[in-house]
Amino acid sequence: MTAGMSEPSGSRPEVRVAGGAVRGLREAGVSVFRGIPFAEPPVGGLRFAAPRPVRGWDGVRTAASFGPPPPQGGHFGMDVLAREVVGDDWLTVNVWSPEPGPGAGLPVMVWIQGGAYTIGMSGLPEYDGGRLAREGGVVVVTFNYRVGLEGFGQIEGAPANRGLLDQVAALEWVRDNIRAFGGDPDRVTVFGQSAGGGSVAALLAMPRATGLFCRAVAQSVQGTFFSPELAADITTACAAELGLRPTVEEMSTVDPARLSAAGDAVGAKMEQWADRWGPVAHRSITFSPVVEGDVLPVTPWQALADGAGRGIELLVGHTRDEQRLLTALDGLLGQVTPEQAETALRVFGPGGSALDGDDGGDGARRYRDAFPAAGPDELHELVQSDWVFRMPSLHLAQAQSEAGGRAHVYELTWSAPGMGGVLGACHGLDVPLVFGNLDRGQPAALIGEGPPPEAAELSARMRAAWTGFATNGDPGWPAYEAERRLVRLFDTRPSVTTYPEEASRRIWQDHTFPVLRLL
């Protein structure tokens, strides 16, 4: 899983962190340190506990390989991939620095990967931070956090949102140690995509994260946040797959891989729970952050509306065709029936819809009126893109702006040429473009063989915007305002224009993205 070639051992950099000394590698002009623990392994007596500070080690610890990932769901074969790296040191960080040493004072970018809060590991090749660090003059940090039942199950006797607490612990490690790698702890930007974007949004609302970062980039924000009752009900169903009660006492006796498999089993048959779990059952969303009043007091939109983000500079956006890849993975691309489209409109459309405890008639009518020429495939795609990613992202910017904070908005509209060119500007396309890793990892398949020159040019523009924002708070276009609604479109010919998804914006303008509850 390690990307790049290391230089001779004599050039291996060493730094000292809170736990002890670590020795990394030099790769293509960048110092790289992998697999540094930021918390104790959350196993044994620490299973399902909040992360604990890591104990020190003697001598110099080799930091050449990624640490073992947390237990994974089975999507995209991630469970198999996770088992290739043996160990329980799940909570580790990785650092890429163009200039290690306490005097460099470089901006820091801390990446939070996505994966529907069910999968995700920092060691994937698409998250290699070398190019971003080398060409952007920033220190890049990636890390693992617990996912699935380990990180987000609502378990009796355990703190909620353990995955989010892991993220806070990683950011605390950055605050306390990043100066040794050439980073400035007062210039930290968190950035993440999908569930990682949802995590960035959650961190904006978390008192425990206050002061740990000054800028935030939220890409394709996953807008699902659970009530404790909904999360507990889903966790109870997962535990029942193994004949267990959802308690620390019983669940801590089960191998983590079996718990992940139980989560997968419930996710595969969630539609049978639609009358109880609502929209998340239709999308098989098993885990999400829980708004329980302590770790996460309110939703991100409410927190920003209340002014929680006034001191944070925000960059937020989405892709144009978020849902299309997910529809393709479901085998429905070009195959959506009128009945399936009608169900999606009724379940996910806002305003007098299933989201509001209604029969969904008004939500469906709004979409049909706004898009009169749209067929079943387009309507199915539009309402789901809007519900889970596009409108949560836009509303985050709107809440920030209306409360007196600053937000910059973008939309990726470049159509990916890979996989026959049918996926458009789909979910996940931004990841290889932002990191500049156009020929490695699963998202690179969206770019296609080559990659084409326009992809390299677009990637360079996006990397410059992201690193520029991390450096000085300016990505290169005006802040979003309610009157003009200016956004940057990333395409072969970039432009700044009024937010282009106006019809969707109007449909959702009065929606508040409340906590998702049991029906």
Short mmCIF file of C-alpha atoms in Angstrom, two decimals:
data_model
loop_
_atom_site.label_atom_id
_atom_site.label_comp_id
_atom_site.label_asym_id
_atom_site.label_seq_id
_atom_site.Cartn_x
_atom_site.Cartn_y
_atom_site.Cartn_z
CA MET A 1 0.00 0.00 0.00
CA THR A 2 3.01 2.30 0.25
CA ALA A 3 3.29 4.59 -2.77
CA GLY A 4 6.51 5.99 -4.21
CA MET A 5 10.12 5.00 -4.01
CA SER A 6 12.24 5.72 -0.97
CA GLU A 7 15.69 7.25 -1.12
CA PRO A 8 18.78 5.61 0.46
CA SER A 9 18.62 4.90 4.17
CA GLY A 10 21.16 7.61 4.93
CA SER A 11 18.62 10.26 3.94
CA ARG A 12 15.86 8.96 6.19
CA PRO A 13 14.49 11.85 8.26
CA GLU A 14 13.97 11.61 11.99
CA VAL A 15 11.71 13.70 14.22
CA ARG A 16 10.61 13.47 17.83
CA VAL A 17 6.91 13.43 18.72
CA ALA A 18 5.15 13.12 22.06
CA GLY A 19 5.49 9.32 22.06
CA GLY A 20 9.14 9.19 21.05
CA ALA A 21 11.39 9.40 18.00
CA VAL A 22 10.21 8.28 14.54
CA ARG A 23 12.20 7.67 11.38
CA GLY A 24 10.51 8.13 8.01
CA LEU A 25 11.52 8.07 4.35
CA ARG A 26 12.36 10.50 1.57
CA GLU A 27 10.17 10.05 -1.49
CA ALA A 28 10.39 12.33 -4.54
CA GLY A 29 11.73 15.22 -2.50
CA VAL A 30 9.22 14.92 0.35
CA SER A 31 9.74 13.53 3.84
CA VAL A 32 7.12 10.88 4.59
CA PHE A 33 6.22 9.35 7.93
CA ARG A 34 3.60 6.58 8.03
CA GLY A 35 1.83 4.70 10.78
CA ILE A 36 2.58 6.96 13.77
CA PRO A 37 0.16 6.13 16.61
CA PHE A 38 -1.92 9.06 17.85
CA ALA A 39 -3.92 7.01 20.38
CA GLU A 40 -3.77 3.67 22.11
CA PRO A 41 -5.23 0.72 20.17
CA PRO A 42 -9.00 0.69 20.90
CA VAL A 43 -9.12 -3.01 21.68
CA GLY A 44 -9.36 -5.17 24.79
CA GLY A 45 -10.35 -3.00 27.73
CA LEU A 46 -10.45 0.07 25.45
CA ARG A 47 -12.88 -1.46 22.96
CA PHE A 48 -15.67 1.05 22.19
CA ALA A 49 -14.01 3.62 24.48
CA ALA A 50 -13.07 7.18 23.63
CA PRO A 51 -9.50 7.34 22.29
CA ARG A 52 -6.77 7.38 24.93
CA PRO A 53 -3.41 9.18 24.56
CA VAL A 54 -0.72 6.93 23.15
CA ARG A 55 1.97 5.65 25.48
CA GLY A 56 5.59 6.33 24.60
CA TRP A 57 8.08 3.93 23.08
CA ASP A 58 11.80 3.39 23.51
CA GLY A 59 14.33 3.98 20.79
CA VAL A 60 13.48 5.13 17.27
CA ARG A 61 10.21 3.84 15.79
CA THR A 62 10.28 3.11 12.06
CA ALA A 63 7.51 5.07 10.32
CA ALA A 64 7.78 3.61 6.84
CA SER A 65 4.50 1.70 6.48
CA PHE A 66 0.86 2.53 7.00
CA GLY A 67 -0.65 1.20 10.19
CA PRO A 68 -3.39 -1.45 10.11
CA PRO A 69 -6.77 0.03 9.16
CA PRO A 70 -9.80 -0.21 11.44
CA PRO A 71 -12.28 -3.02 10.74
CA GLN A 72 -14.06 -2.42 7.44
CA GLY A 73 -17.37 -3.17 5.83
CA GLY A 74 -17.29 -5.34 2.72
CA HIS A 75 -17.91 -2.63 0.11
CA PHE A 76 -15.34 -2.61 -2.72
CA GLY A 77 -13.48 -5.46 -1.01
CA MET A 78 -12.30 -3.18 1.79
CA ASP A 79 -12.74 -5.90 4.41
CA VAL A 80 -10.32 -8.13 2.53
CA LEU A 81 -7.88 -5.27 2.02
CA ALA A 82 -7.98 -4.47 5.74
CA ARG A 83 -7.00 -8.01 6.66
CA GLU A 84 -3.80 -7.74 4.61
CA VAL A 85 -2.22 -5.56 7.32
CA VAL A 86 -2.19 -7.42 10.62
CA GLY A 87 -2.43 -5.58 13.92
CA ASP A 88 -4.72 -3.61 16.17
CA ASP A 89 -2.91 -0.25 16.06
CA TRP A 90 -5.83 1.20 14.09
CA LEU A 91 -5.39 4.83 15.15
CA THR A 92 -2.34 6.15 13.31
CA VAL A 93 -1.39 9.26 11.34
CA ASN A 94 0.71 9.74 8.22
CA VAL A 95 2.62 12.93 7.39
CA TRP A 96 4.08 14.30 4.13
CA SER A 97 6.30 17.36 4.55
CA PRO A 98 8.40 19.24 2.00
CA GLU A 99 10.46 20.80 4.81
CA PRO A 100 10.49 18.99 8.16
CA GLY A 101 11.81 20.91 11.12
CA PRO A 102 10.38 23.19 13.79
CA GLY A 103 11.15 26.45 12.00
CA ALA A 104 9.40 26.00 8.64
CA GLY A 105 5.91 27.13 9.74
CA LEU A 106 4.10 25.63 6.75
CA PRO A 107 0.31 25.44 6.41
CA VAL A 108 -1.13 22.05 7.39
CA MET A 109 -3.87 20.14 5.57
CA VAL A 110 -5.49 17.27 7.49
CA TRP A 111 -7.49 14.86 5.31
CA ILE A 112 -10.57 12.93 6.51
CA GLN A 113 -11.50 10.15 4.08
CA GLY A 114 -15.06 9.15 3.26
CA GLY A 115 -16.78 5.79 2.97
CA ALA A 116 -20.33 6.23 4.30
CA TYR A 117 -18.97 5.93 7.87
CA THR A 118 -18.72 2.19 7.10
CA ILE A 119 -15.41 1.88 5.24
CA GLY A 120 -12.34 4.05 4.92
CA MET A 121 -8.59 3.82 5.52
CA SER A 122 -5.86 6.40 5.12
CA GLY A 123 -3.42 4.03 3.42
CA LEU A 124 -5.22 3.92 0.07
CA PRO A 125 -3.02 5.08 -2.84
CA GLU A 126 -5.48 7.79 -3.88
CA TYR A 127 -4.79 9.58 -0.57
CA ASP A 128 -1.02 9.76 -1.02
CA GLY A 129 -0.17 13.33 0.00
CA GLY A 130 3.21 13.61 -1.71
CA ARG A 131 2.24 15.68 -4.71
CA LEU A 132 -0.02 18.00 -2.74
CA ALA A 133 2.75 18.62 -0.20
CA ARG A 134 5.57 19.00 -2.74
CA GLU A 135 3.82 21.31 -5.21
CA GLY A 136 1.59 23.14 -2.73
CA GLY A 137 4.15 23.87 -0.05
CA VAL A 138 1.97 22.39 2.68
CA VAL A 139 2.26 19.62 5.25
CA VAL A 140 -0.34 16.92 4.51
CA VAL A 141 -1.69 14.64 7.25
CA THR A 142 -3.97 11.64 6.82
CA PHE A 143 -5.18 9.29 9.55
CA ASN A 144 -7.45 6.37 10.40
CA TYR A 145 -10.61 6.66 12.45
CA ARG A 146 -13.04 3.98 13.53
CA VAL A 147 -15.96 3.29 11.20
CA GLY A 148 -19.02 1.05 11.27
CA LEU A 149 -20.15 -0.33 14.60
CA GLU A 150 -16.71 0.28 16.13
CA GLY A 151 -16.92 4.00 15.43
CA PHE A 152 -20.59 4.93 15.07
CA GLY A 153 -22.75 2.18 16.57
CA GLN A 154 -24.96 3.44 19.42
CA ILE A 155 -23.80 0.96 22.06
CA GLU A 156 -24.98 0.92 25.66
CA GLY A 157 -22.10 1.81 27.97
CA ALA A 158 -20.00 3.44 25.24
CA PRO A 159 -19.65 7.10 24.26
CA ALA A 160 -21.42 8.07 21.05
CA ASN A 161 -19.56 9.17 17.93
CA ARG A 162 -16.31 7.38 18.71
CA GLY A 163 -15.22 7.89 15.10
CA LEU A 164 -15.60 11.65 15.53
CA LEU A 165 -13.72 11.50 18.83
CA ASP A 166 -10.91 9.73 16.98
CA GLN A 167 -10.83 12.64 14.54
CA VAL A 168 -10.56 15.12 17.40
CA ALA A 169 -7.74 13.06 18.92
CA ALA A 170 -5.88 13.10 15.59
CA LEU A 171 -6.28 16.87 15.39
CA GLU A 172 -5.00 17.21 18.95
CA TRP A 173 -1.97 15.15 17.92
CA VAL A 174 -1.44 17.55 15.00
CA ARG A 175 -1.68 20.54 17.35
CA ASP A 176 0.89 19.06 19.71
CA ASN A 177 3.34 17.56 17.22
CA ILE A 178 3.10 19.06 13.74
CA ARG A 179 5.71 21.75 14.38
CA ALA A 180 8.37 19.03 14.35
CA PHE A 181 7.34 18.18 10.78
CA GLY A 182 7.55 21.79 9.59
CA GLY A 183 3.88 22.60 10.12
CA ASP A 184 2.25 25.55 11.83
CA PRO A 185 -0.32 24.34 14.40
CA ASP A 186 -2.09 27.70 14.10
CA ARG A 187 -2.67 27.20 10.36
CA VAL A 188 -4.48 23.87 10.19
CA THR A 189 -7.09 23.18 7.50
CA VAL A 190 -9.29 20.09 7.72
CA PHE A 191 -10.55 18.73 4.41
CA GLY A 192 -12.66 15.72 3.59
CA GLN A 193 -15.05 14.22 1.06
CA SER A 194 -18.42 12.43 1.35
CA ALA A 195 -18.56 11.01 4.89
CA GLY A 196 -15.27 12.87 5.33
CA GLY A 197 -17.08 16.05 4.27
CA GLY A 198 -19.84 15.20 6.72
CA SER A 199 -17.17 14.73 9.37
CA VAL A 200 -15.72 18.17 8.60
CA ALA A 201 -19.23 19.59 8.99
CA ALA A 202 -19.62 17.74 12.31
CA LEU A 203 -16.29 19.08 13.59
CA LEU A 204 -17.56 22.61 12.94
CA ALA A 205 -20.39 21.85 15.39
CA MET A 206 -18.32 20.06 18.05
CA PRO A 207 -17.15 22.00 21.12
CA ARG A 208 -14.29 19.50 21.54
CA ALA A 209 -12.88 20.55 18.15
CA THR A 210 -12.81 24.27 18.91
CA GLY A 211 -9.40 25.78 18.24
CA LEU A 212 -7.99 22.71 16.48
CA PHE A 213 -8.31 24.16 12.96
CA CYS A 214 -8.86 27.57 11.41
CA ARG A 215 -10.09 26.56 7.95
CA ALA A 216 -12.27 23.77 6.63
CA VAL A 217 -12.92 22.23 3.21
CA ALA A 218 -16.09 20.14 2.97
CA GLN A 219 -16.40 18.21 -0.31
CA SER A 220 -19.74 16.57 -1.14
CA VAL A 221 -21.03 16.75 2.43
CA GLN A 222 -22.99 13.64 3.38
CA GLY A 223 -26.04 15.18 5.00
CA THR A 224 -27.22 12.32 7.21
CA PHE A 225 -27.15 12.86 10.98
CA PHE A 226 -29.01 10.42 13.25
CA SER A 227 -30.99 10.81 16.42
CA PRO A 228 -29.83 8.56 19.29
CA GLU A 229 -33.05 6.53 18.98
CA LEU A 230 -32.54 5.84 15.26
CA ALA A 231 -28.87 4.97 15.76
CA ALA A 232 -29.71 2.68 18.70
CA ASP A 233 -32.41 0.89 16.73
CA ILE A 234 -30.06 0.18 13.83
CA THR A 235 -27.32 -0.96 16.21
CA THR A 236 -29.80 -3.27 17.95
CA ALA A 237 -30.59 -4.87 14.58
CA CYS A 238 -26.86 -5.33 13.89
CA ALA A 239 -26.27 -6.92 17.30
CA ALA A 240 -29.26 -9.22 16.77
CA GLU A 241 -27.55 -10.64 13.67
CA LEU A 242 -25.07 -12.17 16.13
CA GLY A 243 -27.57 -13.00 18.85
CA LEU A 244 -26.30 -10.18 21.04
CA ARG A 245 -27.64 -7.20 22.91
CA PRO A 246 -26.11 -3.83 21.89
CA THR A 247 -23.98 -3.45 25.04
CA VAL A 248 -20.25 -3.03 25.51
CA GLU A 249 -20.21 -6.13 27.70
CA GLU A 250 -21.61 -8.39 24.96
CA MET A 251 -20.31 -6.76 21.77
CA SER A 252 -16.74 -6.46 23.00
CA THR A 253 -16.50 -10.26 23.07
CA VAL A 254 -17.01 -10.48 19.29
CA ASP A 255 -14.23 -10.33 16.73
CA PRO A 256 -14.35 -6.93 14.98
CA ALA A 257 -14.60 -8.56 11.56
CA ARG A 258 -17.80 -10.33 12.62
CA LEU A 259 -19.28 -7.03 13.76
CA SER A 260 -18.46 -5.47 10.40
CA ALA A 261 -20.13 -8.40 8.67
CA ALA A 262 -23.23 -7.96 10.84
CA GLY A 263 -23.39 -4.32 9.81
CA ASP A 264 -23.14 -5.37 6.17
CA ALA A 265 -25.94 -7.89 6.66
CA VAL A 266 -28.30 -5.25 8.05
CA GLY A 267 -27.28 -2.79 5.33
CA ALA A 268 -28.13 -5.34 2.64
CA LYS A 269 -31.74 -5.66 3.80
CA MET A 270 -32.49 -2.20 5.14
CA GLU A 271 -35.49 -1.59 2.91
CA GLN A 272 -37.48 -4.00 5.05
CA TRP A 273 -37.08 -1.40 7.82
CA ALA A 274 -38.23 1.54 5.67
CA ASP A 275 -41.41 2.08 7.70
CA ARG A 276 -39.27 2.45 10.81
CA TRP A 277 -35.96 3.96 9.64
CA GLY A 278 -37.26 6.14 6.80
CA PRO A 279 -35.04 7.58 4.04
CA VAL A 280 -31.79 6.02 5.31
CA ALA A 281 -33.30 2.56 4.81
CA HIS A 282 -33.97 3.36 1.15
CA ARG A 283 -30.31 4.35 0.74
CA SER A 284 -28.90 1.58 2.99
CA ILE A 285 -27.14 4.16 5.16
CA THR A 286 -26.38 2.14 8.28
CA PHE A 287 -24.17 4.58 10.20
CA SER A 288 -23.89 8.35 10.59
CA PRO A 289 -22.87 10.83 13.29
CA VAL A 290 -25.35 10.94 16.17
CA VAL A 291 -26.69 14.27 17.44
CA GLU A 292 -26.86 13.29 21.12
CA GLY A 293 -26.34 16.65 22.80
CA ASP A 294 -22.82 16.12 24.12
CA VAL A 295 -20.14 15.20 21.60
CA LEU A 296 -22.37 16.58 18.85
CA PRO A 297 -24.88 19.01 20.41
CA VAL A 298 -26.75 20.03 17.23
CA THR A 299 -26.59 19.49 13.47
CA PRO A 300 -23.86 21.36 11.57
CA TRP A 301 -26.42 23.58 9.83
CA GLN A 302 -27.90 24.65 13.14
CA ALA A 303 -24.45 25.17 14.65
CA LEU A 304 -23.33 27.42 11.80
CA ALA A 305 -26.63 29.30 11.83
CA ASP A 306 -25.95 29.96 15.52
CA GLY A 307 -22.52 31.39 14.65
CA ALA A 308 -20.27 28.44 15.54
CA GLY A 309 -18.26 28.89 12.33
CA ARG A 310 -17.72 32.65 12.33
CA GLY A 311 -14.05 32.22 13.19
CA ILE A 312 -13.54 29.44 10.60
CA GLU A 313 -13.00 30.07 6.89
CA LEU A 314 -15.00 27.54 4.87
CA LEU A 315 -14.65 26.11 1.36
CA VAL A 316 -17.53 23.83 0.40
CA GLY A 317 -18.95 22.30 -2.75
CA HIS A 318 -20.07 19.23 -4.65
CA THR A 319 -19.99 17.53 -8.02
CA ARG A 320 -22.78 18.10 -10.51
CA ASP A 321 -23.84 14.47 -10.95
CA GLU A 322 -23.30 13.11 -7.45
CA GLN A 323 -25.73 10.19 -7.63
CA ARG A 324 -24.81 8.79 -11.04
CA LEU A 325 -21.93 6.58 -9.93
CA LEU A 326 -24.03 5.21 -7.08
CA THR A 327 -26.87 4.45 -9.48
CA ALA A 328 -24.41 2.63 -11.72
CA LEU A 329 -23.11 0.60 -8.78
CA ASP A 330 -26.74 -0.39 -8.06
CA GLY A 331 -27.09 -1.60 -11.65
CA LEU A 332 -29.80 0.97 -12.40
CA LEU A 333 -28.03 3.36 -14.77
CA GLY A 334 -30.45 3.91 -17.64
CA GLN A 335 -32.83 1.36 -16.09
CA VAL A 336 -34.84 3.40 -13.57
CA THR A 337 -38.56 2.72 -13.88
CA PRO A 338 -41.28 5.38 -13.41
CA GLU A 339 -42.27 3.60 -10.20
CA GLN A 340 -38.70 3.76 -8.83
CA ALA A 341 -38.45 7.45 -9.71
CA GLU A 342 -41.77 8.17 -8.00
CA THR A 343 -40.62 6.36 -4.86
CA ALA A 344 -37.38 8.35 -4.79
CA LEU A 345 -39.26 11.64 -5.21
CA ARG A 346 -41.67 10.81 -2.41
CA VAL A 347 -39.01 9.53 -0.02
CA PHE A 348 -36.30 12.15 -0.55
CA GLY A 349 -38.05 15.28 -1.84
CA PRO A 350 -38.50 18.11 0.69
CA GLY A 351 -41.60 19.99 1.75
CA GLY A 352 -44.64 17.88 2.51
CA SER A 353 -42.65 14.73 1.82
CA ALA A 354 -41.63 11.53 3.52
CA LEU A 355 -38.81 13.58 5.07
CA ASP A 356 -41.45 15.57 6.92
CA GLY A 357 -43.68 12.65 7.90
CA ASP A 358 -46.03 13.27 4.97
CA ASP A 359 -47.02 11.05 2.05
CA GLY A 360 -44.40 12.69 -0.18
CA GLY A 361 -46.84 14.08 -2.71
CA ASP A 362 -45.72 17.68 -2.49
CA GLY A 363 -42.01 16.83 -2.68
CA ALA A 364 -42.63 14.83 -5.85
CA ARG A 365 -44.75 17.62 -7.33
CA ARG A 366 -41.99 20.18 -6.72
CA TYR A 367 -39.49 18.17 -8.72
CA ARG A 368 -41.90 17.44 -11.57
CA ASP A 369 -42.82 21.13 -11.81
CA ALA A 370 -39.18 22.26 -11.72
CA PHE A 371 -37.97 19.65 -14.23
CA PRO A 372 -40.95 19.07 -16.57
CA ALA A 373 -38.85 17.43 -19.31
CA ALA A 374 -37.01 15.06 -16.97
CA GLY A 375 -37.57 11.33 -17.31
CA PRO A 376 -37.38 8.69 -14.56
CA ASP A 377 -33.57 8.39 -14.64
CA GLU A 378 -32.99 12.12 -14.30
CA LEU A 379 -35.57 12.63 -11.57
CA HIS A 380 -34.23 9.64 -9.62
CA GLU A 381 -30.72 11.05 -9.87
CA LEU A 382 -31.59 14.67 -9.12
CA VAL A 383 -33.56 14.12 -5.93
CA GLN A 384 -31.00 11.73 -4.44
CA SER A 385 -28.03 13.90 -5.43
CA ASP A 386 -29.77 16.83 -3.76
CA TRP A 387 -30.84 15.02 -0.60
CA VAL A 388 -27.62 13.32 0.38
CA PHE A 389 -24.87 15.59 -1.03
CA ARG A 390 -25.65 18.71 -3.08
CA MET A 391 -28.11 20.58 -0.88
CA PRO A 392 -26.40 19.68 2.43
CA SER A 393 -23.22 21.20 0.97
CA LEU A 394 -24.95 24.34 -0.29
CA HIS A 395 -26.91 24.83 2.93
CA LEU A 396 -23.69 24.60 4.93
CA ALA A 397 -22.33 27.57 2.96
CA GLN A 398 -25.60 29.45 3.29
CA ALA A 399 -25.74 28.95 7.05
CA GLN A 400 -22.15 30.11 7.39
CA SER A 401 -22.70 33.20 5.24
CA GLU A 402 -25.99 34.23 6.81
CA ALA A 403 -24.45 34.03 10.31
CA GLY A 404 -21.68 36.44 9.35
CA GLY A 405 -18.98 33.90 8.49
CA ARG A 406 -17.16 33.45 5.19
CA ALA A 407 -17.72 30.59 2.77
CA HIS A 408 -16.50 29.91 -0.76
CA VAL A 409 -18.55 27.54 -2.92
CA TYR A 410 -17.55 25.43 -5.91
CA GLU A 411 -19.13 22.85 -8.20
CA LEU A 412 -17.19 20.28 -10.22
CA THR A 413 -18.87 20.08 -13.63
CA TRP A 414 -16.16 18.32 -15.67
CA SER A 415 -17.45 15.01 -17.04
CA ALA A 416 -15.16 12.11 -16.29
CA PRO A 417 -13.96 10.34 -19.45
CA GLY A 418 -13.39 6.99 -17.72
CA MET A 419 -15.75 4.01 -17.77
CA GLY A 420 -17.14 4.99 -21.15
CA GLY A 421 -17.82 8.59 -20.17
CA VAL A 422 -21.32 7.82 -18.86
CA LEU A 423 -20.79 8.93 -15.25
CA GLY A 424 -20.51 12.67 -15.82
CA ALA A 425 -19.21 14.74 -12.91
CA CYS A 426 -19.94 11.98 -10.44
CA HIS A 427 -19.40 11.42 -6.73
CA GLY A 428 -15.74 10.87 -5.88
CA LEU A 429 -14.33 12.45 -9.03
CA ASP A 430 -12.92 15.33 -6.98
CA VAL A 431 -10.64 13.06 -4.90
CA PRO A 432 -8.00 12.21 -7.55
CA LEU A 433 -8.18 15.77 -8.87
CA VAL A 434 -7.54 17.36 -5.46
CA PHE A 435 -4.66 15.02 -4.56
CA GLY A 436 -3.24 14.92 -8.09
CA ASN A 437 -3.15 11.11 -8.04
CA LEU A 438 -4.75 10.61 -11.43
CA ASP A 439 -3.37 7.16 -12.15
CA ARG A 440 -3.65 5.27 -8.86
CA GLY A 441 -6.39 3.96 -6.64
CA GLN A 442 -10.01 3.16 -7.44
CA PRO A 443 -11.13 6.75 -8.22
CA ALA A 444 -8.49 6.92 -10.96
CA ALA A 445 -10.75 4.66 -13.01
CA LEU A 446 -13.07 7.65 -13.35
CA ILE A 447 -10.30 9.62 -15.06
CA GLY A 448 -9.55 6.89 -17.55
CA GLU A 449 -6.31 5.71 -19.10
CA GLY A 450 -3.73 8.34 -19.70
CA PRO A 451 -4.79 10.51 -17.97
CA PRO A 452 -5.90 13.10 -20.58
CA PRO A 453 -4.21 16.54 -20.54
CA GLU A 454 -7.41 18.30 -19.50
CA ALA A 455 -7.53 16.16 -16.34
CA ALA A 456 -3.98 17.16 -15.41
CA GLU A 457 -4.78 20.84 -16.02
CA LEU A 458 -7.98 20.68 -14.00
CA SER A 459 -6.20 18.86 -11.18
CA ALA A 460 -3.52 21.57 -11.08
CA ARG A 461 -6.19 24.28 -10.77
CA MET A 462 -8.01 22.45 -8.00
CA ARG A 463 -4.80 21.73 -6.07
CA ALA A 464 -3.82 25.40 -6.36
CA ALA A 465 -7.23 26.46 -5.04
CA TRP A 466 -7.13 24.03 -2.10
CA THR A 467 -3.54 24.81 -1.08
CA GLY A 468 -4.08 28.54 -1.64
CA PHE A 469 -7.07 28.40 0.66
CA ALA A 470 -5.07 26.51 3.27
CA THR A 471 -2.26 29.08 3.01
CA ASN A 472 -4.16 32.36 3.10
CA GLY A 473 -7.90 31.66 3.13
CA ASP A 474 -8.36 32.63 -0.54
CA PRO A 475 -9.12 29.86 -3.07
CA GLY A 476 -9.22 32.37 -5.94
CA TRP A 477 -12.85 33.44 -6.25
CA PRO A 478 -15.30 35.59 -4.24
CA ALA A 479 -17.06 34.43 -1.10
CA TYR A 480 -20.63 33.16 -1.39
CA GLU A 481 -23.35 35.71 -0.62
CA ALA A 482 -27.11 35.24 -0.51
CA GLU A 483 -27.73 37.94 -3.11
CA ARG A 484 -25.23 37.06 -5.86
CA ARG A 485 -24.57 33.39 -4.97
CA LEU A 486 -21.27 33.31 -6.88
CA VAL A 487 -19.55 29.93 -7.17
CA ARG A 488 -16.52 28.56 -8.99
CA LEU A 489 -17.21 25.94 -11.64
CA PHE A 490 -14.33 23.53 -12.20
CA ASP A 491 -14.33 22.33 -15.80
CA THR A 492 -12.07 22.42 -18.84
CA ARG A 493 -12.88 26.14 -18.93
CA PRO A 494 -13.24 27.28 -15.32
CA SER A 495 -15.57 30.14 -14.57
CA VAL A 496 -17.23 32.04 -11.74
CA THR A 497 -20.99 32.27 -12.08
CA THR A 498 -24.25 32.25 -10.17
CA TYR A 499 -24.89 28.88 -8.52
CA PRO A 500 -26.08 26.77 -11.47
CA GLU A 501 -28.44 24.37 -9.68
CA GLU A 502 -31.05 27.09 -9.17
CA ALA A 503 -34.08 24.84 -9.58
CA SER A 504 -32.85 22.51 -6.86
CA ARG A 505 -31.85 25.42 -4.64
CA ARG A 506 -35.41 26.78 -4.78
CA ILE A 507 -36.98 23.40 -4.06
CA TRP A 508 -34.84 23.03 -0.93
CA GLN A 509 -34.61 26.64 0.22
CA ASP A 510 -36.89 26.16 3.24
CA HIS A 511 -35.55 22.75 4.29
CA THR A 512 -33.53 22.70 7.51
CA PHE A 513 -31.82 19.27 7.32
CA PRO A 514 -33.04 18.13 10.72
CA VAL A 515 -31.84 15.13 12.67
CA LEU A 516 -33.11 11.90 11.09
CA ARG A 517 -35.40 10.06 13.50
CA LEU A 518 -37.34 6.84 13.94
CA LEU A 519 -40.66 7.00 12.15
#
